[in-house]
Coordinates of C-alpha atoms and ligand atoms in Angstrom, one line a residue:
X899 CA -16.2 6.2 -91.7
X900 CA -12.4 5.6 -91.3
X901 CA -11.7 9.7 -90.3
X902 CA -14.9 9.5 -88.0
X903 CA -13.2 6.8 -86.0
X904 CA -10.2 8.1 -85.6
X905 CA -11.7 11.0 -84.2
X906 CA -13.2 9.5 -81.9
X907 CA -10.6 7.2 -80.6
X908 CA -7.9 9.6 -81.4
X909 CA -5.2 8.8 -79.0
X910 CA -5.5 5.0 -79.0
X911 CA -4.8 3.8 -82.3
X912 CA -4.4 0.5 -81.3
X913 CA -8.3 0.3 -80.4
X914 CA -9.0 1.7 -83.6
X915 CA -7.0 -1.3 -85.3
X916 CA -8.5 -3.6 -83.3
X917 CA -11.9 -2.1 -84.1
X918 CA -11.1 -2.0 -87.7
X919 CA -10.9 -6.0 -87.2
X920 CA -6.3 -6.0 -87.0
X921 CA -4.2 -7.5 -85.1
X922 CA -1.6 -4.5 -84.5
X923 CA 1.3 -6.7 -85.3
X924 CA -0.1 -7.7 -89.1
X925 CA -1.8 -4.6 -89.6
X926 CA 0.8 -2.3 -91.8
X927 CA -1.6 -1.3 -94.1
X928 CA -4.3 -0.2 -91.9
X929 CA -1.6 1.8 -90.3
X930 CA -0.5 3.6 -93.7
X931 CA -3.8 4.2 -93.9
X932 CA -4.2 6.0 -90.8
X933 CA -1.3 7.8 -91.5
X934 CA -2.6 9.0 -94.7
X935 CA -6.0 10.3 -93.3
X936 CA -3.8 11.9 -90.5
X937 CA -1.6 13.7 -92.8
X938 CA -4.4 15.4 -94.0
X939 CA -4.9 16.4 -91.0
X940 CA -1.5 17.8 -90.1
X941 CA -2.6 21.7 -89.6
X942 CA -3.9 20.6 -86.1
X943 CA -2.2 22.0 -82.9
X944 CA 0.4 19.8 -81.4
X945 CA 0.3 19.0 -77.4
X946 CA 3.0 21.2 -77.4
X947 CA 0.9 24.2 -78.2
X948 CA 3.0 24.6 -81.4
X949 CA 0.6 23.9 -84.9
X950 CA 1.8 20.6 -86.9
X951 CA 2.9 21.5 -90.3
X952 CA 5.0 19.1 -92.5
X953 CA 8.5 20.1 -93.0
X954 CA 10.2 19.0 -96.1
X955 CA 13.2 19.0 -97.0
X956 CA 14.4 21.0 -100.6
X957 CA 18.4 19.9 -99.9
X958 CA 18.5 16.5 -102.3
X959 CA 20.9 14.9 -99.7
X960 CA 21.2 16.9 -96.7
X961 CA 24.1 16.8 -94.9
X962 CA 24.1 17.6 -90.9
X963 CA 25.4 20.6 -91.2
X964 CA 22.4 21.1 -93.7
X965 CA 20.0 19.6 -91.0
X966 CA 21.7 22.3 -88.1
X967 CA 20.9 25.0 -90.1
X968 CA 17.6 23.7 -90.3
X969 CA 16.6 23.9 -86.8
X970 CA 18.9 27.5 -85.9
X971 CA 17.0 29.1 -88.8
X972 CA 13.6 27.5 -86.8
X973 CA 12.2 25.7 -89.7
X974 CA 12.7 22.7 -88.2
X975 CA 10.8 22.6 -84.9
X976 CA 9.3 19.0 -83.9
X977 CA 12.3 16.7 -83.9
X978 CA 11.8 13.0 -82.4
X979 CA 14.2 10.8 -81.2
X980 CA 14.1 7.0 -81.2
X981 CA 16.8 5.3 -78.7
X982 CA 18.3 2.5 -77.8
X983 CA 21.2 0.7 -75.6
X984 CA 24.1 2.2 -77.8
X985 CA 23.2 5.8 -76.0
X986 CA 23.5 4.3 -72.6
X987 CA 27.4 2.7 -73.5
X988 CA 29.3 5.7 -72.6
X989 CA 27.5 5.8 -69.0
X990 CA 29.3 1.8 -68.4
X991 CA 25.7 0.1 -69.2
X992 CA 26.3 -2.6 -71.6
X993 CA 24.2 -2.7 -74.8
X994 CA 22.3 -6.3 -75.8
X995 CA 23.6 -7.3 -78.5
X996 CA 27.1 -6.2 -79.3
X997 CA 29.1 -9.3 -79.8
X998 CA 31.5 -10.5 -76.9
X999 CA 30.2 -7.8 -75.0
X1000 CA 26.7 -7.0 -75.0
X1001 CA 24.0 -8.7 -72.5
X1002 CA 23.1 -11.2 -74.2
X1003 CA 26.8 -13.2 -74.8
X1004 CA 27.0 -12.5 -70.7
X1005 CA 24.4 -14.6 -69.6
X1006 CA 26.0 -17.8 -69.3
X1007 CA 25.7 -17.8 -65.5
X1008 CA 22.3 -18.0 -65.8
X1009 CA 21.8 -21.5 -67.8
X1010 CA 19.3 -20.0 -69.7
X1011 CA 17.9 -22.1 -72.8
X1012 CA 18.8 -18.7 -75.2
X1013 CA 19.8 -15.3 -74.1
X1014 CA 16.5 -13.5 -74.5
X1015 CA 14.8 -15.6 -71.8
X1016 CA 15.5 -13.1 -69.1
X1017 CA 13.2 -10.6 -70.8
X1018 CA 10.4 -13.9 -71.7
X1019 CA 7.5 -14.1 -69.7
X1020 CA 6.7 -17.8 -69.7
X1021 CA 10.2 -18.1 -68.4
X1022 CA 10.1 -15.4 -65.8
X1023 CA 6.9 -16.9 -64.5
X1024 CA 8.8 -20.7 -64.3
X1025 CA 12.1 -19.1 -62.7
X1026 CA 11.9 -14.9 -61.8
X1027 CA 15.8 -15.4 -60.4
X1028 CA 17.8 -14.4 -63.8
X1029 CA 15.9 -11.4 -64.4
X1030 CA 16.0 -10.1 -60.7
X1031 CA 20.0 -10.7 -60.6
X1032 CA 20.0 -8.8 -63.5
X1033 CA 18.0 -6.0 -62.1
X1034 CA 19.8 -5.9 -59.1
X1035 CA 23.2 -4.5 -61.2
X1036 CA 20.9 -2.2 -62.8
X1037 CA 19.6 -0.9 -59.4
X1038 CA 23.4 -0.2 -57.8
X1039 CA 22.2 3.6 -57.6
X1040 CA 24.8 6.0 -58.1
X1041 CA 26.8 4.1 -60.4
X1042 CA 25.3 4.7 -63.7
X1043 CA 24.5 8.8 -64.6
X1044 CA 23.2 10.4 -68.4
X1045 CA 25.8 11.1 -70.3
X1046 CA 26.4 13.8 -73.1
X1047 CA 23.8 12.3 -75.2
X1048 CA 21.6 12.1 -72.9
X1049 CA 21.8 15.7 -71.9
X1050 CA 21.6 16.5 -75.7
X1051 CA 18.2 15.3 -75.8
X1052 CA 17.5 17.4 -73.0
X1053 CA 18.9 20.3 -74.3
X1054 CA 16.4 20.2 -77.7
X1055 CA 13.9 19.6 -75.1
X1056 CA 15.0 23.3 -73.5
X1057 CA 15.2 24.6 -76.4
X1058 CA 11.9 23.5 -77.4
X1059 CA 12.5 21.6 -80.3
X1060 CA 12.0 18.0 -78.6
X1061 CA 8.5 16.6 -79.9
X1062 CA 9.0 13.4 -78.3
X1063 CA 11.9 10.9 -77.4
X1064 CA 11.1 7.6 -77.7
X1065 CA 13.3 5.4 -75.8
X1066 CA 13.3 1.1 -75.6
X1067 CA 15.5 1.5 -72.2
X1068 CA 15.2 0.6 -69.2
X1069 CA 17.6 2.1 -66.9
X1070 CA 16.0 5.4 -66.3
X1071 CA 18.6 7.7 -67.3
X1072 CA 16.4 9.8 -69.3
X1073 CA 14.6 10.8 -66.3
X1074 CA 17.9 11.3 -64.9
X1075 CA 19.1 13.5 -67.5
X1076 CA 15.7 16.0 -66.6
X1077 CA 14.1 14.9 -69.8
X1078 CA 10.1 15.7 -69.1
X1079 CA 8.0 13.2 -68.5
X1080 CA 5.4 14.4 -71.2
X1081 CA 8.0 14.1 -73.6
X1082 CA 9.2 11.2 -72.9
X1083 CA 7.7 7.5 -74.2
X1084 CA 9.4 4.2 -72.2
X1085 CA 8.4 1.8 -74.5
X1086 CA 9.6 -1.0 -73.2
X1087 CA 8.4 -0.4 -69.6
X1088 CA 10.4 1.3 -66.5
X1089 CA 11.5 0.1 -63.0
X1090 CA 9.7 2.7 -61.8
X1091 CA 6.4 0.9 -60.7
X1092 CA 5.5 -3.0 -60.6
X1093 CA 2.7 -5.1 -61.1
X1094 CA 1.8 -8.2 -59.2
X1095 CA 1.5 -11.2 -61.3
X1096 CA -1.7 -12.5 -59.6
X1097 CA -3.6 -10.1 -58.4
X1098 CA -2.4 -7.2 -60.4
X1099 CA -1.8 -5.1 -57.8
X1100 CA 0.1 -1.8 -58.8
X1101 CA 3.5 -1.1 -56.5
X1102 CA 5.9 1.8 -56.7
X1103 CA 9.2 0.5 -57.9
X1104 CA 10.8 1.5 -54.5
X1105 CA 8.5 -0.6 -52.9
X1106 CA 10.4 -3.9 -53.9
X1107 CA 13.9 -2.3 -54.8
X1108 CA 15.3 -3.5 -50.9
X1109 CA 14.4 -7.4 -52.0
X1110 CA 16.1 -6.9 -55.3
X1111 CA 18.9 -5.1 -53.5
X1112 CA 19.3 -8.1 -51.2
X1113 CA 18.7 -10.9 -53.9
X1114 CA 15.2 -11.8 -53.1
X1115 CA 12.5 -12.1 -55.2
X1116 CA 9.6 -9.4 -54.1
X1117 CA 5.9 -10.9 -53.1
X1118 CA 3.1 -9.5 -53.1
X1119 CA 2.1 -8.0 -49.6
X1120 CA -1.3 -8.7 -50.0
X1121 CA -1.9 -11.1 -47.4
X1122 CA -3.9 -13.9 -49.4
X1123 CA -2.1 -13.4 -52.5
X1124 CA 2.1 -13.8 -52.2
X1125 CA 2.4 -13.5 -56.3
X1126 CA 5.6 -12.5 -57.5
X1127 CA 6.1 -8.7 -58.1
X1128 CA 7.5 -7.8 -61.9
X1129 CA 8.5 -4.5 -62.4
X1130 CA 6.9 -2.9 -65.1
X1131 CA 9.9 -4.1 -68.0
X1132 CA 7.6 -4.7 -71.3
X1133 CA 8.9 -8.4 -71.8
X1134 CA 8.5 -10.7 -74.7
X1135 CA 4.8 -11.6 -75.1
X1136 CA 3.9 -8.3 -73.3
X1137 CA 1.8 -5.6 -74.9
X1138 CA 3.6 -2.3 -75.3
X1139 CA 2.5 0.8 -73.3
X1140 CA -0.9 2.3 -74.9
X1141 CA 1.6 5.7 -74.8
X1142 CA 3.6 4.2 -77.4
X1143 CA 1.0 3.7 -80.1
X1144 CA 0.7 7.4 -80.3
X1145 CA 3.3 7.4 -82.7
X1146 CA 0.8 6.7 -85.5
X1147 CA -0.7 10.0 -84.7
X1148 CA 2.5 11.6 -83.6
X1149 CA 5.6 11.1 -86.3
X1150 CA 3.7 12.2 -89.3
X1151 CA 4.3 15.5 -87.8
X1152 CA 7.9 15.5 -86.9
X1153 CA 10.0 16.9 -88.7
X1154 CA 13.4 15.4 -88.4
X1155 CA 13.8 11.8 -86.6
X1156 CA 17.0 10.8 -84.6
X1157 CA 17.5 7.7 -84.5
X1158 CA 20.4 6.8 -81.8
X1159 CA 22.1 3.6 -80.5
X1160 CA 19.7 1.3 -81.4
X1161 CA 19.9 -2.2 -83.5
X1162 CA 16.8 -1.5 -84.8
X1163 CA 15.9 -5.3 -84.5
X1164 CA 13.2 -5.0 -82.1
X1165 CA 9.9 -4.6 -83.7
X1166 CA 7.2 -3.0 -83.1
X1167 CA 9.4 -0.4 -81.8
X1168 CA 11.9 -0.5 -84.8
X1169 CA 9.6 -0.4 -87.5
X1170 CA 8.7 3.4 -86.1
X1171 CA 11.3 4.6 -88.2
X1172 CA 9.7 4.6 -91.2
X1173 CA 6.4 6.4 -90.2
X1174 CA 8.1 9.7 -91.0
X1175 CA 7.0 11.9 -93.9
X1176 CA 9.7 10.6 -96.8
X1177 CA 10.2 14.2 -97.5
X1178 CA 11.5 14.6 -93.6
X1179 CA 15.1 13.8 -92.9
X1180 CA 16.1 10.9 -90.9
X1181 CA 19.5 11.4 -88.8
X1182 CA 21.3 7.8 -88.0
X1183 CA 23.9 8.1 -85.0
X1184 CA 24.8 4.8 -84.9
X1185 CA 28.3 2.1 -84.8
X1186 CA 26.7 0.5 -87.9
X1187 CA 23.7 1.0 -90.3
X1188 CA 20.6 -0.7 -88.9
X1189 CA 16.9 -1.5 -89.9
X1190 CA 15.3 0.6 -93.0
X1191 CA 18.4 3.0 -92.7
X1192 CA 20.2 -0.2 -94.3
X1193 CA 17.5 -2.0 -96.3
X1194 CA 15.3 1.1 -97.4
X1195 CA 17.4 4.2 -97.6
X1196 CA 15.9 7.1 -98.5
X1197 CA 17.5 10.4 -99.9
X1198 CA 17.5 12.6 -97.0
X1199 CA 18.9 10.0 -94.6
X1200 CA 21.8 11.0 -92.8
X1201 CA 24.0 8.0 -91.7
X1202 CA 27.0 8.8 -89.1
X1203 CA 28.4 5.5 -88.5
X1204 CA 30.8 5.4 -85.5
X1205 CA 30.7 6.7 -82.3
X1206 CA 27.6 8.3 -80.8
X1207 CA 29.4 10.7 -78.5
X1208 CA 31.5 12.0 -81.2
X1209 CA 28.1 11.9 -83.5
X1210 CA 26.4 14.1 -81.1
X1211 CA 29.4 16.5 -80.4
X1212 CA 30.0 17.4 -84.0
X1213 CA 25.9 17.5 -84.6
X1214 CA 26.1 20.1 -81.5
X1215 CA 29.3 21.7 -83.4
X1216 CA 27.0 22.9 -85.8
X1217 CA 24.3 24.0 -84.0
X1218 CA 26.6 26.0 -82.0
X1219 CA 25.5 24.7 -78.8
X1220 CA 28.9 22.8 -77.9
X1221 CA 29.3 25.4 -75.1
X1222 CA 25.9 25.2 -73.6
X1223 CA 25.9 21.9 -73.7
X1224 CA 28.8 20.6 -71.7
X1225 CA 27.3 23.8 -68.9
X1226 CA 24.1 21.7 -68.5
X1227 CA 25.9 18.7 -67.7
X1228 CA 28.1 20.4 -66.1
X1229 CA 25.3 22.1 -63.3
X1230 CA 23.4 18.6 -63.5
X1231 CA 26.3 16.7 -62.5
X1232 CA 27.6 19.0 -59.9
Ligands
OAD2145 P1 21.1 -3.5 -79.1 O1 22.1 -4.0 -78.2 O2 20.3 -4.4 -80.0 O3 21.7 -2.4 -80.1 C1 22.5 -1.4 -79.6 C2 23.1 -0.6 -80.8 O4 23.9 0.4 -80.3 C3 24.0 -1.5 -81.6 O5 23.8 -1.3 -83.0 C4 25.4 -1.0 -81.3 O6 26.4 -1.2 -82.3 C5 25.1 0.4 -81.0 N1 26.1 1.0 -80.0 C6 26.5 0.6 -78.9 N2 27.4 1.4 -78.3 C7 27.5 2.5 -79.2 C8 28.3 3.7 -79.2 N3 29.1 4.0 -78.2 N4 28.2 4.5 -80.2 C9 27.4 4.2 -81.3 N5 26.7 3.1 -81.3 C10 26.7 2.2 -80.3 O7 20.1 -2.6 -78.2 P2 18.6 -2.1 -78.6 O8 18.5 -1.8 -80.0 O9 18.3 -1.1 -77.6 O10 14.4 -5.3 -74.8 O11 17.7 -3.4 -78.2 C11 16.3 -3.4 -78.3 C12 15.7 -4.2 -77.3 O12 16.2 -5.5 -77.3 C13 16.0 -3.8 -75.8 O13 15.1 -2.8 -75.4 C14 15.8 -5.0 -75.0 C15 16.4 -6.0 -76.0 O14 15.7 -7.3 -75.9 C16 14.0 -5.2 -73.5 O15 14.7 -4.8 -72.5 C17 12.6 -5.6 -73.2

């Protein structure tokens, strides 16, 4: 009964939950159970035309150089990645919660009643101002470009080893980096459209980017309606994209997960991490150990705590692709 529904709302596992009588937030163990039908079914063909078969590791404790090997030899073939603010640091865009001088010790000028009530609906809907201040730094175009990691990503994605990146930011420098859009999930939303908040009605996020740019708050051009335009940020008490729940379906078939610059203290984005096959290595390129890299290690984790850039440049040390790399940013930069 359980594999006949996921058949036939493959895709949309959060229906599926729902059907199944869970809310998506309390519903672990209908997910493992999913999983566990799914990994059954793991001969399938990927989107990627590639067939899904599960990688595990034989090295007790892999080390990256182990993991490098991996992927130039082509056994490892479907690598996700799972983002956060830490890879966007080296492009000058502050993460949220690195003391003294992430986001969310900046806001004082805001009065907020706690720091996470720019990204909190109820408040946005009482006072919209905070949050469009905020998005009016992110907006100065020009400023902020992908950096090397960002450009690593893309470079797995040429060499067609990127399954997916997941990414919880916001400032579009994925895109900006050439990642595709087919391989990319923005979990927690993107500038790029808007939604009215009273009569729903969908805008193109340059529509409203000249109010933000000159400190207004966009409305809704629909002549009897005036709401206040949001762009399409997931906020606090917002559902995540439908996209996103693919990973149910999607990371029991990767075969190496990256896990960069993230906290890991957002859920339900953080809990991702362990959806991946415990025989599949997990790769931590991170200041400090965070989320079940720190309170359920597993044997073929790979932790590099300290800087990300230098985490990626050694990683692309060993795959020999230190050259090729800095010529992609190189031609995307010039
Ligand atoms: P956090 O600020 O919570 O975490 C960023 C992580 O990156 C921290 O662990 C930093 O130590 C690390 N980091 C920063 N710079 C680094 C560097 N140069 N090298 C290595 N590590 C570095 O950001 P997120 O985990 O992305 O929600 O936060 C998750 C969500 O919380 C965000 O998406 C945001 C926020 O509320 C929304 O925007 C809706």
């Amino acid at each position: 009964m359980l594999r006949r529904l996921i058949i036939a709302i493959r895709g949309d596992p959060v229906s599926l939950l729902h059907r199944l009588g869970h809310n998506v937030s309390r519903s672990v163990p209908a997910i493992c159970l999913i999983n566990r039908t799914l990994y059954a079914d793991c001969q399938r063909p990927l989107r990627n035309g590639k067939v899904g078969r599960l990688y595990s590791t034989s090295i007790q404790h892999p080390s990256l150089r182990d993991i490098a090997a991996e992927i130039k030899a082509g056994r490892i073939t479907n690598v996700v990645i799972m983002a956060g603010a830490g890879i966007s640091t080296p492009s000058g865009i502050p993460d949220f919660r690195t003391p003294g001088t992430g986001l969310y010790d900046n806001l004082s000028k805001y009065n907020l009643p706690y720091a996470e009530a720019i990204f909190d609906l109820d408040y946005f809907s009482g006072d919209p101002k905070p949050f469009f201040t905020l998005a009016k730094d992110l907006y100065h175009e020009g400023c902020y470009r992908p950096n090397i990691v960002h450009h690593f990503v893309r470079l797995l994605s040429d060499k067609d080893v990127l399954q997916k990146m997941y990414t919880q930011n916001i400032d579009g420098l994925e895109r900006a980096a050439g990642i595709p859009e087919d391989k990319l999930v923005e979990a927690h939303g993107t500038f790029a459209t808007a939604t009215c908040q009273k009569c729903w009605k969908k805008y193109d996020g340059d529509d409203i980017k000249e109010a933000i740019l000159q400190s207004e708050v966009p409305h809704c051009q629909h002549p009897s309606c005036n709401g206040v335009i949001k762009p399409d940020i997931v906020f606090f008490g917002e559902q995540l994209p439908g996209q996103f729940y693919n990973f149910v379906t999607e990371l029991p078939l990767a075969q190496l997960l990256v896990v960069m610059g993230t906290s890991l203290e957002v859920h339900p984005f953080a809990g991702m991490a362990s959806y991946v096959s415990r025989s599949v290595p997990r790769i931590l390129f991170n200041k400090e150990v965070a989320g079940s890299f720190l309170h359920e290690p597993r044997p073929s984790d790979v932790i590099l705590a300290g800087d990300i850039v230098a985490s990626v440049e050694e990683f692309c040390r060993h795959l020999r692709w230190s050259k090729e790399l800095h010529e992609l940013m190189k031609r995307d930069t010039s």
